[in-house]
Coordinates of C-alpha atoms and ligand atoms in Angstrom, one line a residue:
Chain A
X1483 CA -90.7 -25.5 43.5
X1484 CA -89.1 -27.7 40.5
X1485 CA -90.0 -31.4 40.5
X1486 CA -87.9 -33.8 38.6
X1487 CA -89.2 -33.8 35.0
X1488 CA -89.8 -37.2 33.7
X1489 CA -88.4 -38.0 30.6
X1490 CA -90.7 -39.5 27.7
X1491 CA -88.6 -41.4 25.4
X1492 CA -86.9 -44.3 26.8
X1493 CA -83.1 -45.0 25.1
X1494 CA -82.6 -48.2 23.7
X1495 CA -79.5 -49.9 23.4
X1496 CA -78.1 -50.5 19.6
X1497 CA -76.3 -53.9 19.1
X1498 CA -72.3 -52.9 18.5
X1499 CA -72.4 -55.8 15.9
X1500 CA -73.8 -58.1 13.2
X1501 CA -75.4 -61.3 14.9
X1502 CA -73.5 -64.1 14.8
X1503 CA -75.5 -66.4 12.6
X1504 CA -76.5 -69.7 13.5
X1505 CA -76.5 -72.9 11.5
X1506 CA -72.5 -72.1 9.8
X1507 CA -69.7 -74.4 10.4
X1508 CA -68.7 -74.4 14.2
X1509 CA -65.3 -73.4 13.4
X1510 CA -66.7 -70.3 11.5
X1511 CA -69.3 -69.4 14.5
X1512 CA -66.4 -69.5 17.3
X1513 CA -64.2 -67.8 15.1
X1514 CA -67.1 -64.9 14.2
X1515 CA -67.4 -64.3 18.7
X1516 CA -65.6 -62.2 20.2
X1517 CA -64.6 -65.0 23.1
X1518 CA -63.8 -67.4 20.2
X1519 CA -61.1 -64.7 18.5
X1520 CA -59.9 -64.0 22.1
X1521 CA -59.0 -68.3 22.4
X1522 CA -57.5 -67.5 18.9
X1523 CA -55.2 -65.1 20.2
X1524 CA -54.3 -67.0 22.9
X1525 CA -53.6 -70.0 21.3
X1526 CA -51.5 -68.4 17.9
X1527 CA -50.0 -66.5 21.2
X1528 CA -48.6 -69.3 22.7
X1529 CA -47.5 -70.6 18.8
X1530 CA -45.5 -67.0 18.3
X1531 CA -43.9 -67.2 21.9
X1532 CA -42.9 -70.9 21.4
X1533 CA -41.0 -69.2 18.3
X1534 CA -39.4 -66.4 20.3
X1535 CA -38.3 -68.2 22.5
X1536 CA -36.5 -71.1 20.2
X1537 CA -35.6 -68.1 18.1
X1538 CA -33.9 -66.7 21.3
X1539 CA -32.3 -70.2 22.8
X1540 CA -30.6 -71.2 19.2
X1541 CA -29.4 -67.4 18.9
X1542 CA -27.3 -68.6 22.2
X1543 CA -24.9 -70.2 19.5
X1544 CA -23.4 -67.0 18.9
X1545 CA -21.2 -67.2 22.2
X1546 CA -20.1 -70.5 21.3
X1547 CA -18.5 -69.4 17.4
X1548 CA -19.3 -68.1 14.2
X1549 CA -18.9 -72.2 13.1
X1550 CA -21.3 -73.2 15.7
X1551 CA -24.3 -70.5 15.2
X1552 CA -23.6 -71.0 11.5
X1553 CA -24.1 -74.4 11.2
X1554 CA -27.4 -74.2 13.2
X1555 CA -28.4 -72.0 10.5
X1556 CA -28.0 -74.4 7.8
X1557 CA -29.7 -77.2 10.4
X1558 CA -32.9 -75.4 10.2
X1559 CA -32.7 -75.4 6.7
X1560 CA -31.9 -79.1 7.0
X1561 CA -34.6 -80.0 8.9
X1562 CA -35.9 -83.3 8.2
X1563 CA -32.8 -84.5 6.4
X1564 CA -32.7 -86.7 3.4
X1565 CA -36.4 -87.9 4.1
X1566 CA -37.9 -84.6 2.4
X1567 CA -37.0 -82.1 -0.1
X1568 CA -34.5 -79.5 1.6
X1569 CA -35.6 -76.1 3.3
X1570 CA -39.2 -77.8 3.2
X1571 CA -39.9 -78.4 6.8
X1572 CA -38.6 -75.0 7.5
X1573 CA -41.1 -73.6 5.2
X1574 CA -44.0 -75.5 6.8
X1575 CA -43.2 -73.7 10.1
X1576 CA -42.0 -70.5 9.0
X1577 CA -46.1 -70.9 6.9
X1578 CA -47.5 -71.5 10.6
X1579 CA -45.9 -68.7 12.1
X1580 CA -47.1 -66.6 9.4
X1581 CA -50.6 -67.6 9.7
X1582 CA -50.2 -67.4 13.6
X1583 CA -49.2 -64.0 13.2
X1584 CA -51.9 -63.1 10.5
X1585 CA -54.4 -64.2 12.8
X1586 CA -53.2 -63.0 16.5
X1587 CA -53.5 -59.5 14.3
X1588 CA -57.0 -60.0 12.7
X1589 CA -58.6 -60.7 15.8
X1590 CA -56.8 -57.9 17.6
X1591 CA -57.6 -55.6 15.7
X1592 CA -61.4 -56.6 15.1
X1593 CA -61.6 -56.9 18.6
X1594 CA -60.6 -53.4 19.2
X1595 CA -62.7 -52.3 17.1
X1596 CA -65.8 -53.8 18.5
X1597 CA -64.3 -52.8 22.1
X1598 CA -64.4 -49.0 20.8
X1599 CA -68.0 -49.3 19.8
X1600 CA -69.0 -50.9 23.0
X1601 CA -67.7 -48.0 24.4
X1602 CA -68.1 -45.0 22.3
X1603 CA -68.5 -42.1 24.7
X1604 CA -65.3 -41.8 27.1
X1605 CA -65.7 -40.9 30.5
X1606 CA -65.2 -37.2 31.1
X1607 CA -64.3 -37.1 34.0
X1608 CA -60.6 -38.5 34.1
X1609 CA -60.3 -42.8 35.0
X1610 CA -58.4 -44.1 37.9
X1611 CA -57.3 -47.6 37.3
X1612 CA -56.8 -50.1 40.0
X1613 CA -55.6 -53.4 38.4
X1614 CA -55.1 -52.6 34.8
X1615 CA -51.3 -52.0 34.4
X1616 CA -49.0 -50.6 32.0
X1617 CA -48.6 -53.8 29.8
X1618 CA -51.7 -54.6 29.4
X1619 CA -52.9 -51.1 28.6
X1620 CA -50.5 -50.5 26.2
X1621 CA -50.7 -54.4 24.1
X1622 CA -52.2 -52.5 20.8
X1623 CA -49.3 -50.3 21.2
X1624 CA -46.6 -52.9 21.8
X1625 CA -47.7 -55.3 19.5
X1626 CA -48.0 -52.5 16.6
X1627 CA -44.1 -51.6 17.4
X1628 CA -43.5 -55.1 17.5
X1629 CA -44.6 -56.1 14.1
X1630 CA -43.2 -52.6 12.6
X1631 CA -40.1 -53.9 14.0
X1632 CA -40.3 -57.4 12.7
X1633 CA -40.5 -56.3 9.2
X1634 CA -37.2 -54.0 9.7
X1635 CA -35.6 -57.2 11.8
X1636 CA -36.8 -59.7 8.2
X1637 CA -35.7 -57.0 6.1
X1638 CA -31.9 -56.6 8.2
X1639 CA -31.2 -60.0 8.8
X1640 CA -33.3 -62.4 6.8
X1641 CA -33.7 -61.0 3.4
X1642 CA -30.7 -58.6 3.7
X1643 CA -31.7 -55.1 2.3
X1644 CA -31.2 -52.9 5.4
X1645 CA -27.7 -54.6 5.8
X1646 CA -25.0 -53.6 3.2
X1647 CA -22.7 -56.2 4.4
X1648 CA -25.1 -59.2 4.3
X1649 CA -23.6 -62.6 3.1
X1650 CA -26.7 -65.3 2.7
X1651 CA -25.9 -68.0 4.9
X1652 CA -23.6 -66.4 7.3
X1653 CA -25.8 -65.4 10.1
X1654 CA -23.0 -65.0 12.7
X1655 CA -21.3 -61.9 10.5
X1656 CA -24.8 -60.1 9.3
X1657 CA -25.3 -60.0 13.1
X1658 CA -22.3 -58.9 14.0
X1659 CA -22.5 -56.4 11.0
X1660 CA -25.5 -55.2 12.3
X1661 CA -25.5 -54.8 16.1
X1662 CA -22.3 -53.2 15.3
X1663 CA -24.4 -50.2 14.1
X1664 CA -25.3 -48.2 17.2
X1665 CA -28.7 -47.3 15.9
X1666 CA -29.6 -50.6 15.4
X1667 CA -28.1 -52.2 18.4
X1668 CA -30.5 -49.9 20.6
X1669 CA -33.9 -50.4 18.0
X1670 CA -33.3 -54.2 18.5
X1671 CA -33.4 -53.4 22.5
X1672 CA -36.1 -51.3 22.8
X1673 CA -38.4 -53.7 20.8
X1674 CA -37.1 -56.3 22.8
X1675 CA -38.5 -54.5 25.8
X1676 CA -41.5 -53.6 24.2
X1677 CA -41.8 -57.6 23.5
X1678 CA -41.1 -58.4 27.3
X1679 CA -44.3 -55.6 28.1
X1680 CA -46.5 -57.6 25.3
X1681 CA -45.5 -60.9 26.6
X1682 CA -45.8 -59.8 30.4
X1683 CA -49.8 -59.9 29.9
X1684 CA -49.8 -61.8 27.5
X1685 CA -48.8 -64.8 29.1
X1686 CA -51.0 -64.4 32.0
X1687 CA -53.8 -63.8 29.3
X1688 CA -53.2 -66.7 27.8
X1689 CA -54.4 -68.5 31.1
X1690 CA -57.6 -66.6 31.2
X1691 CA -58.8 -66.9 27.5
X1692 CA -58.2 -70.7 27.5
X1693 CA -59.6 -70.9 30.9
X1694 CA -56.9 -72.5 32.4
X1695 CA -58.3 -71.5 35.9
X1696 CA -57.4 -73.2 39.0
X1697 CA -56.9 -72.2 42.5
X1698 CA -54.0 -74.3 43.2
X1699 CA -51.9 -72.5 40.5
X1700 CA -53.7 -69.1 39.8
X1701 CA -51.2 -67.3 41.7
X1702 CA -48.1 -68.4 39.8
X1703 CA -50.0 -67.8 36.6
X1704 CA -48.4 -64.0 36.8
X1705 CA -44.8 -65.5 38.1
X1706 CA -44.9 -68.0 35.0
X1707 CA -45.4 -64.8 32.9
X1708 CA -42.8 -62.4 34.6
X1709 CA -40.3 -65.7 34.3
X1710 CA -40.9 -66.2 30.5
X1711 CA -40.5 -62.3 30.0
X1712 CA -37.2 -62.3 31.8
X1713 CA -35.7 -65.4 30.0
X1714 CA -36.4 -63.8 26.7
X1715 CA -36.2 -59.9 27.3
X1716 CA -32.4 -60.9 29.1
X1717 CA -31.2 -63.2 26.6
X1718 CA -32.5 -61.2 23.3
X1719 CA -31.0 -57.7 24.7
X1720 CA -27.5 -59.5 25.5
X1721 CA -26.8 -60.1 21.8
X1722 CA -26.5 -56.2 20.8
X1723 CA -24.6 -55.9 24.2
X1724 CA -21.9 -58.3 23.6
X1725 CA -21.4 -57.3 20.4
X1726 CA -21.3 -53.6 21.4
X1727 CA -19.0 -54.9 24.6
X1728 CA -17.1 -56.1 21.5
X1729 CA -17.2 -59.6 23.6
X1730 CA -18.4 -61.1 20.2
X1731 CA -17.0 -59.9 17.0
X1732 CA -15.9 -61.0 13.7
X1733 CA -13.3 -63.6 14.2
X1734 CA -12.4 -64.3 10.5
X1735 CA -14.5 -62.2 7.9
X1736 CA -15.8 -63.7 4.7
X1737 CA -14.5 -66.9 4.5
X1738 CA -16.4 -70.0 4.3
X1739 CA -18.7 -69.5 7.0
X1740 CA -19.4 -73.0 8.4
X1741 CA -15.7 -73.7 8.5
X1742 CA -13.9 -73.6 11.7
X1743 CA -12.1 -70.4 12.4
X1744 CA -8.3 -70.1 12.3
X1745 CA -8.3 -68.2 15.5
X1746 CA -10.6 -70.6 17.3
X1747 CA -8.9 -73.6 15.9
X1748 CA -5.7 -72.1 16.5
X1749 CA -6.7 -71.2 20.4
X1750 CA -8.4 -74.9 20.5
X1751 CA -5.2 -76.5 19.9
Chain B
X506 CA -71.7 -36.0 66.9
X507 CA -68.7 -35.9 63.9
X508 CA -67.8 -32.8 62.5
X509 CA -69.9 -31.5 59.4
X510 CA -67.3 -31.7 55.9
X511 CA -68.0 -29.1 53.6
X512 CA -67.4 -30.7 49.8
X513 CA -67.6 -29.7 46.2
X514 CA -69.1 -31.8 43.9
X515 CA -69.0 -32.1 40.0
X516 CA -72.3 -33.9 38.5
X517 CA -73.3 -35.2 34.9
X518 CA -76.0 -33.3 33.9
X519 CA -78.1 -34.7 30.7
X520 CA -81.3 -33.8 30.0
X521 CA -82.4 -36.7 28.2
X522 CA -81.1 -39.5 26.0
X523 CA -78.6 -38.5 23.6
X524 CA -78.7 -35.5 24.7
X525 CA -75.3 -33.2 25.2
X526 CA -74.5 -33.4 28.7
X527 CA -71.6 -31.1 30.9
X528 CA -70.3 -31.1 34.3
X529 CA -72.0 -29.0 37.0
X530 CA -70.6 -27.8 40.1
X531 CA -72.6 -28.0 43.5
X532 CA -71.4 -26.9 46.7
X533 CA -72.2 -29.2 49.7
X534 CA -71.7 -28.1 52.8
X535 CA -72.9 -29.8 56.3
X536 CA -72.3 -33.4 54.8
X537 CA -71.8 -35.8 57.9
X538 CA -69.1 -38.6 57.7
X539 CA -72.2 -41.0 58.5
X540 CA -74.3 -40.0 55.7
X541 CA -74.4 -42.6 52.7
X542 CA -73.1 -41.4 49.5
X543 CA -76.4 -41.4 48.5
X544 CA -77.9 -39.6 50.8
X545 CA -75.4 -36.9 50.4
X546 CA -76.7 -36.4 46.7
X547 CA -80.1 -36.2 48.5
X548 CA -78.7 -33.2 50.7
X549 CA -77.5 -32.1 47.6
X550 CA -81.3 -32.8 45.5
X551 CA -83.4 -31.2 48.6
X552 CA -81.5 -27.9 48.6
X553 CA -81.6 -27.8 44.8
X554 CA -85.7 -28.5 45.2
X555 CA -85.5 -25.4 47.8
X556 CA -84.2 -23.4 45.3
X557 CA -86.4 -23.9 42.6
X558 CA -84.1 -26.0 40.7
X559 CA -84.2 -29.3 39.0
X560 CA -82.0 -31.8 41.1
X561 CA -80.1 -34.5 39.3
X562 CA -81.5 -38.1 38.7
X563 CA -80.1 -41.0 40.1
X564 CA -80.6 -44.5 40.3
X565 CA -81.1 -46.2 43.8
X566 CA -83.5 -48.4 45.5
X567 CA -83.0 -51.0 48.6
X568 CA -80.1 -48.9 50.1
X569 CA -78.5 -51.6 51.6
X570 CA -76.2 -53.4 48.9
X571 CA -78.7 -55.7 47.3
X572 CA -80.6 -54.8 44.4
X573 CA -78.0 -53.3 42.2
X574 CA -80.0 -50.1 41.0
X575 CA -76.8 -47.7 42.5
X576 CA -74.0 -47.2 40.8
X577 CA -71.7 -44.4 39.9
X578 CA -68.6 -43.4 39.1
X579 CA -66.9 -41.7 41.7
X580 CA -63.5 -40.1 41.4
X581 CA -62.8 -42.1 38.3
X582 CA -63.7 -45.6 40.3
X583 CA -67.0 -47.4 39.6
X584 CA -68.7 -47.4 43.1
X585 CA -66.3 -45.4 44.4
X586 CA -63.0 -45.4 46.7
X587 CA -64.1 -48.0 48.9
X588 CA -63.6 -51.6 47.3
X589 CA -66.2 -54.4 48.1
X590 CA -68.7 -51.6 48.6
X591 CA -71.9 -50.3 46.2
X592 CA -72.4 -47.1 45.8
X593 CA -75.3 -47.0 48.3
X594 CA -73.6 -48.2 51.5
X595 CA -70.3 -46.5 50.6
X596 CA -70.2 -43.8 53.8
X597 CA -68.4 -40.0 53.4
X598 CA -66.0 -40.3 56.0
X599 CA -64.4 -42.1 53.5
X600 CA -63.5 -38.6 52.2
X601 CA -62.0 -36.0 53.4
X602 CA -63.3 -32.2 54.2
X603 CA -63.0 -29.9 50.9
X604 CA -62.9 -32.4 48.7
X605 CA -63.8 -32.4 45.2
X606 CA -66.2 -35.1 44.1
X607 CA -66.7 -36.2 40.4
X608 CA -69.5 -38.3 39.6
X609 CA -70.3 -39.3 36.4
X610 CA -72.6 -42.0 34.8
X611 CA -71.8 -45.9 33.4
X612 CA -71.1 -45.2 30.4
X613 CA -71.1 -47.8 27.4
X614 CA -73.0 -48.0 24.4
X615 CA -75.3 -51.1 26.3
X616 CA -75.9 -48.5 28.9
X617 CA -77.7 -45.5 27.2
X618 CA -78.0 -42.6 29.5
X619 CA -81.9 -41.8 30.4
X620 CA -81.0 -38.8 32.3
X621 CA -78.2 -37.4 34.0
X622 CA -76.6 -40.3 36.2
X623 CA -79.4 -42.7 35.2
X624 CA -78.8 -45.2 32.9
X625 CA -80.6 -47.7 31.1
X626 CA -79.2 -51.2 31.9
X627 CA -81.8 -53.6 30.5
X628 CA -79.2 -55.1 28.3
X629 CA -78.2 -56.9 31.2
X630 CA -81.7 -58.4 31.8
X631 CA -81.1 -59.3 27.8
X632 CA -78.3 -61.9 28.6
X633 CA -80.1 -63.5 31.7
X634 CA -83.5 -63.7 28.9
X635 CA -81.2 -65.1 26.9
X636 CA -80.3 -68.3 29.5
X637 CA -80.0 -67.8 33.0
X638 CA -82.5 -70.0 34.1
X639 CA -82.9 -73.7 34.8
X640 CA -86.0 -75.5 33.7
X641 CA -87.8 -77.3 36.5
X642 CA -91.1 -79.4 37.5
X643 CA -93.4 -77.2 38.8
X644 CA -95.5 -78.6 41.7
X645 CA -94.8 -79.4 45.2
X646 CA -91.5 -78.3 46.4
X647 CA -89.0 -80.9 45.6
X648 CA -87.5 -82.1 49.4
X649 CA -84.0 -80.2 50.2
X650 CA -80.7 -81.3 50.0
X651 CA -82.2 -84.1 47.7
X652 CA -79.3 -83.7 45.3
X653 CA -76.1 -84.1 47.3
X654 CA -73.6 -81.4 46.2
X655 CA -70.0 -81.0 47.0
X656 CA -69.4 -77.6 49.6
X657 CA -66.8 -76.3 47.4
X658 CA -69.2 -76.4 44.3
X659 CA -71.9 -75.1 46.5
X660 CA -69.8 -72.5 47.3
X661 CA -68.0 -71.5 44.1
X662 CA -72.1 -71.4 42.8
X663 CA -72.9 -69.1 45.7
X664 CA -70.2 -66.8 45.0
X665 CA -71.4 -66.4 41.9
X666 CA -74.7 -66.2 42.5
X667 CA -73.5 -63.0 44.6
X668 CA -73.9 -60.8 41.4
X669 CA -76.3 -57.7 42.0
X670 CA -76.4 -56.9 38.3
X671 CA -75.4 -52.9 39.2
X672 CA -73.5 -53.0 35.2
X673 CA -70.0 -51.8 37.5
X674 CA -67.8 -54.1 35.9
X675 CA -69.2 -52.9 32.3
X676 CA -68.6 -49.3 33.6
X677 CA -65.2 -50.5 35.0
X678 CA -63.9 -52.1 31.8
X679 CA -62.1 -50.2 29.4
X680 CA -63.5 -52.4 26.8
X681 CA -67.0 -51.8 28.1
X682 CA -67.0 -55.7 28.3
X683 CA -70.0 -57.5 30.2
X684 CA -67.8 -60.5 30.9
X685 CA -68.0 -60.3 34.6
X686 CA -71.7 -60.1 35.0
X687 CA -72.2 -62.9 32.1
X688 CA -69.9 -65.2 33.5
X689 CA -71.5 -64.8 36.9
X690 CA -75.0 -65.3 35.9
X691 CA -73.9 -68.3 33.9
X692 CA -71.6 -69.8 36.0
X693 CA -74.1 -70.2 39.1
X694 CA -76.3 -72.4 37.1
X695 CA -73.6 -74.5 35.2
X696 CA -71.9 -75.4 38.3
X697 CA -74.6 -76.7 40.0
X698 CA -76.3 -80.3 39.0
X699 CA -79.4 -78.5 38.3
X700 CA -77.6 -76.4 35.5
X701 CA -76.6 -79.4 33.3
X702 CA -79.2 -80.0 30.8
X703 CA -79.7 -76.5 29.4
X704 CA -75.8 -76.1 30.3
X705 CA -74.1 -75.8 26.5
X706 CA -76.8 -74.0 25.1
X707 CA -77.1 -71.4 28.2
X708 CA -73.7 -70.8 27.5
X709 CA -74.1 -70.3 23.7
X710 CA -77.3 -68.2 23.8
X711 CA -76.1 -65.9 26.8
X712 CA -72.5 -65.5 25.3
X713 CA -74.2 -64.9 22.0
X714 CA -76.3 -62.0 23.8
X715 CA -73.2 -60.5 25.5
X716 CA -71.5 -59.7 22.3
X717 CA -74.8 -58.2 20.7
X718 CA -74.3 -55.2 23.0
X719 CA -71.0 -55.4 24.6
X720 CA -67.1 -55.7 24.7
X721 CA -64.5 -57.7 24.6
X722 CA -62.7 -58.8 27.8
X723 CA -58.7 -58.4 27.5
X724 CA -57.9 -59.5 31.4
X725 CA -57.3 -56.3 32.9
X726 CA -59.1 -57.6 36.2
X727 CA -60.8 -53.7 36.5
X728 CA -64.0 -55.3 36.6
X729 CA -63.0 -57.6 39.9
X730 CA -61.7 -55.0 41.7
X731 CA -64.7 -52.5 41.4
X732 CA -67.3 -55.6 42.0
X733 CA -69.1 -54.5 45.1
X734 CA -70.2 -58.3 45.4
X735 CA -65.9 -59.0 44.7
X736 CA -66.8 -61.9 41.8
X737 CA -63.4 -63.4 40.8
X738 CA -62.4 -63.1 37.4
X739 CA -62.2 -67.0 37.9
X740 CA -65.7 -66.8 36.3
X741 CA -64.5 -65.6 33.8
X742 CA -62.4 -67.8 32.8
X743 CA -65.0 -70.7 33.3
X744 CA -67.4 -69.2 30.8
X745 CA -64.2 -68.8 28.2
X746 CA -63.4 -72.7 29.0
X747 CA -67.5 -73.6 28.9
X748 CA -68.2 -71.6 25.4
X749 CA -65.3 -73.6 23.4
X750 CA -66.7 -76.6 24.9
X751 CA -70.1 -75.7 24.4
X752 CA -68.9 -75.2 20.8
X753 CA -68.4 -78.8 20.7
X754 CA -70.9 -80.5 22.3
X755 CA -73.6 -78.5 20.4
X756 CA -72.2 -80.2 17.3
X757 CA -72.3 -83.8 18.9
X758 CA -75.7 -83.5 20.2
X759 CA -77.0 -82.0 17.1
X760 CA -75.6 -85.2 15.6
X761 CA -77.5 -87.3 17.8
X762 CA -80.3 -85.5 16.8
X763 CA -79.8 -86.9 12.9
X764 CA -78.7 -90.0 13.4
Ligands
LIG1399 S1 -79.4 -49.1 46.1 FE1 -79.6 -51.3 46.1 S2 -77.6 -51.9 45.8 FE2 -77.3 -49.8 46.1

C-alpha cells in the first residue's frame, strides 16, 4: 500500500520586488509602493478626466458656429488676459496634463509589471470570473489604444500633419476637414468608446484607491461612474456624427475664422 | 438516502516544489450529495491508497469553516461554486451527476506549491509578523467593556476580524494581490481604540510586507466575492485611505521626535 510521501524541502517564497527603503523623502517612499502609485493613478486620473470632459463641453461650441467654437479657441490661448504673457497659462495646464499623463502611465505599467510577477504561473485550468468585468479587465488595453490614439488625435488636429487641410487657428474647419474623412470619423468613435470602457472603472476606481469609502454613498459610486461615461462617450461620438449627418459643415471656408459668417449673419438678420 | 453521483475529477499533481506538475483524471463514482467536498477527495485518496497509489495532498484541518487551511480552486472559482462558503463545508449536491471537476492549487508567486494542491502560505503569517498585533499590559485581565466602543465600530472591527487567512482572495485576484487579507488584518486593530498607538506604523510595516511578496490591487472586487468569510472590499479601501495618512503622520511624529 502507498503512503503519502513527505516532501523534504520546504518552498520559500521570493519577494516580487526591491524593498522599499526606509529613511527617503516621504514623497519618494509612497510614490516607490505599489498602494502609493495606485493613489497616483487615481488622483492624475481624476486630473485627465477633468480635461476630457472640459475638452468635451467647450467642443459643444461647434453646434453653435464656426465664430463661436473659434473664438473659444483663441480664449484658451488668452487665458489670463493682459496680466500674463499670452498662450502662458495654457501652457501651464497643457504641462500638468502632460505630467498627469506621464505619470498615470508609469505607474500602470510598473504596476503591471509587479502584478505579473506576483503571479507568474497562470492557472491551468481555465478562470471563471464573478465580479471582474470587461472594463476593468481590459484597462491596459483601453488605455494603450487610448494614448496610441491621442498621438494620431495631436498629430490631426493640434499640430496638423495628418490633416492636409489644416489652417492653425481655425479649429471649427480642421474638424470639419477631418470628421469628413470616413476613416477618421469612425477611429475617433471607437476610441471614444474605448475611453467610456477605461473611464467606466476607472471612475469607480478612483473611489477605492483614495478610499473614499462610505456606506451612505458606496452604491452610487458605480452610477457616478456609468453617468460621467455617458456624458462624455455621447457628447464626444456626436461630433463625427453631425458632421457625417452633414448637420455641421463648413459654412464659409478659409476666410477669417473668428469673423462672423455671411450665412449666419445673413440668416441672423 | 440521496442518490449516489458518479463524477470525474481533474487534479494538480506536483510532486514537489518547482516541480512540473499536469492534470490527472480520477473517476469518482458513489459520491453522496451530503459528502463535503473534502471528503469527496478523501473517497477519492482511500481508493487511490487501495490501489497502491499515491493519493493527492491537500490542505485541510478543523472541517468546519474556521481555520483557513482548505482552499482550492474549483471550476475556475476559489472555494468553489458556492459563495460565502470554504472549501471544507462546501457540500456536492451543489453539483450535479457526471460532472467534471477541476481542481487546481492557489497559485501566486507568495504561495509556492509544496505538493500537488498544497501550498505554502506563510507569507500571510509575514504581514500579520509585520503588525497585526496591539501591545498590551500583561497581568490581570483588564475588566470588560472598560473602553466604551460605538456598535457600529464594534461591528465593522468584527467583520473584519472575520478573516480565516485561507490566501482565496490572493488565489482569486488576477493580480495575485493580498489586499483583502491585509486590509482585514489591519483594519480590525485600527478601528478599534486599542489599535491607535501602534496604528500608522502597523499600517506602514504590514503594507510594506504585502508588497514584498504580492500584487497590486486594481478593484476588480474578485477577491470579495470568493471570501468564504464575505470581507467587503470596504477594507480595502480603509487601508488605501490609512497608508497615505500614515505617510503623513509618520513624518509629524518623527518631528516630534527631534524637536
Ligand atoms: S478546513 Fe478549516 S476552514 Fe476549511
Amino acid at each position: 500500500m502507498a503512503q503519502a510521501t513527505s516532501t523534504k524541502e520546504r518552498p520559500a517564497a521570493q519577494p516580487v520586488r526591491k524593498p522599499l527603503g526606509r529613511g527617503v523623502a516621504w514623497p519618494v517612499a509612497f510614490y516607490r509602493s505599489a498602494v502609493g502609485k495606485k493613489w497616483v493613478m487615481a488622483v492624475t486620473g481624476l486630473m485627465l478626466l477633468g480635461f476630457v470632459l472640459v475638452h468635451m463641453i467647450g467642443n459643444l461650441k461647434l453646434y453653435l458656429s464656426r465664430q463661436d467654437i473659434n473664438l473659444y479657441g483663441e480664449a484658451l490661448r488668452d487665458l489670463g488676459g493682459h496680466l500674463v504673457p499670452h498662450t502662458s497659462l495654457l501652457w501651464l495646464l497643457r504641462g500638468g496634463i502632460v505630467v498627469a499623463l506621464v505619470l498615470h502611465l508609469h505607474s500602470a505599467v510598473t504596476l503591471t509589471r509587479l502584478n505579473s510577477r506576483a503571479r507568474p504561473d497562470k492557472y491551468q485550468a481555465p478562470r471563471d470570473y464573478i465580479a471582474a468585468n470587461f472594463a476593468s479587465r481590459t484597462m491596459r488595453y483601453s488605455g494603450v489604444l487610448i494614448a496610441f490614439y491621442l498621438l494620431f488625435h495631436l498629430a490631426d488636429l493640434t499640430w496638423g500633419n495628418a490633416n492636409p487641410d489644416f489652417v492653425r487657428g481655425d479649429p471649427y474647419n480642421n474638424l470639419v476637414y477631418s470628421f469628413q474623412r470616413v476613416p477618421v470619423a469612425i477611429l475617433y468613435a471607437v476610441a471614444n468608446v474605448a475611453l467610456g470602457v477605461h473611464l467606466l472603472h476607472g471612475v469607480w476606481s478612483v473611489f477605492q484607491s483614495l478610499g473614499i469609502n462610505n456606506p451612505r454613498f458606496n452604491r452610487a459610486r458605480r452610477l457616478l461612474a456609468q453617468g460621467v461615461v455617458a456624458v462624455i462617450v455621447v457628447g464626444n461620438v456626436s461630433f463625427p456624427i453631425a458632421v457625417q449627418a452633414g448637420i455641421v459643415d463648413l459654412e464659409c471656408p478659409h476666410t477669417d475664422p473668428v469673423a462672423p459668417c455671411e450665412a449666419a449673419a445673413a440668416s441672423a438678420r | 438516502m440521496s442518490e449516489k453521483m458518479h463524477m470525474e475529477l481533474k487534479v494538480w499533481r506536483q510532486a514537489g516544489p518547482g516541480q512540473p506538475g499536469r492534470f490527472v483524471t480520477y473517476d469518482a463514482p458513489g459520491v453522496s450529495p451530503d459528502m463535503s467536498f473534502l471528503e469527496m477527495l478523501d473517497l477519492v485518496n482511500e481508493r487511490l491508497v487501495e490501489d497502491g497509489e499515491e493519493p493527492f495532498a491537500f490542505d485541510h484541518d478543523c472541517r468546519e469553516g474556521i481555520c483557513g487551511s482548505c482552499g482550492l480552486m474549483i471550476n475556475g472559482q476559489a472555494h468553489g461554486p458556492e459563495r460565502a462558503t470554504a472549501t471544507c463545508q462546501l457540500h456536492m449536491r451543489k453539483f450535479s451527476d457526471g460532472d467534471q471537476v477541476t481542481v487546481e492549487p492557489w497559485r501566486a508567486a507568495a504561495f509556492p506549491v509544496i505538493k500537488d494542491l498544497a501550498v505554502d502560505r506563510s507569507t500571510l503569517d509575514r504581514i500579520v509578523e509585520a503588525g497585526g498585533y496591539i501591545t498590551v499590559a500583561t497581568g490581570s485581565a483588564p475588566d470588560a467593556n472598560l473602553i466604551p466602543i460605538p456598535k457600529p465600530v464594534a461591528d465593522a472591527s468584527m467583520d473584519a476580524a472575520a478573516c480565516i487567512g485561507c490566501g482565496a482572495c490572493v488565489a482569486a485576484c488576477p493580480n495575485g494581490a493580498a489586499q483583502l487579507f491585509t486590509s482585514a488584518k489591519l483594519q480590525h486593530l485600527n478601528l478599534l481604540p486599542q489599535g491607535q498607538a501602534e496604528r500608522w506604523d502597523r499600517t506602514i510595516s504590514m503594507v510594506e510586507e504585502m508588497e514584498s511578496f504580492f500584487g497590486s490591487c486594481t478593484n476588480h472586487g474578485e477577491c470579495e466575492e470568493a471570501c468564504p468569510k464575505s470581507i467587503s472590499i470596504d477594507f480595502i479601501a480603509l487601508l488605501n485611505r490609512d497608508y497615505v495618512r500614515a505617510q503623513l503622520k509618520q513624518r509629524r511624529l518623527a518631528g516630534q521626535s527631534f524637536p
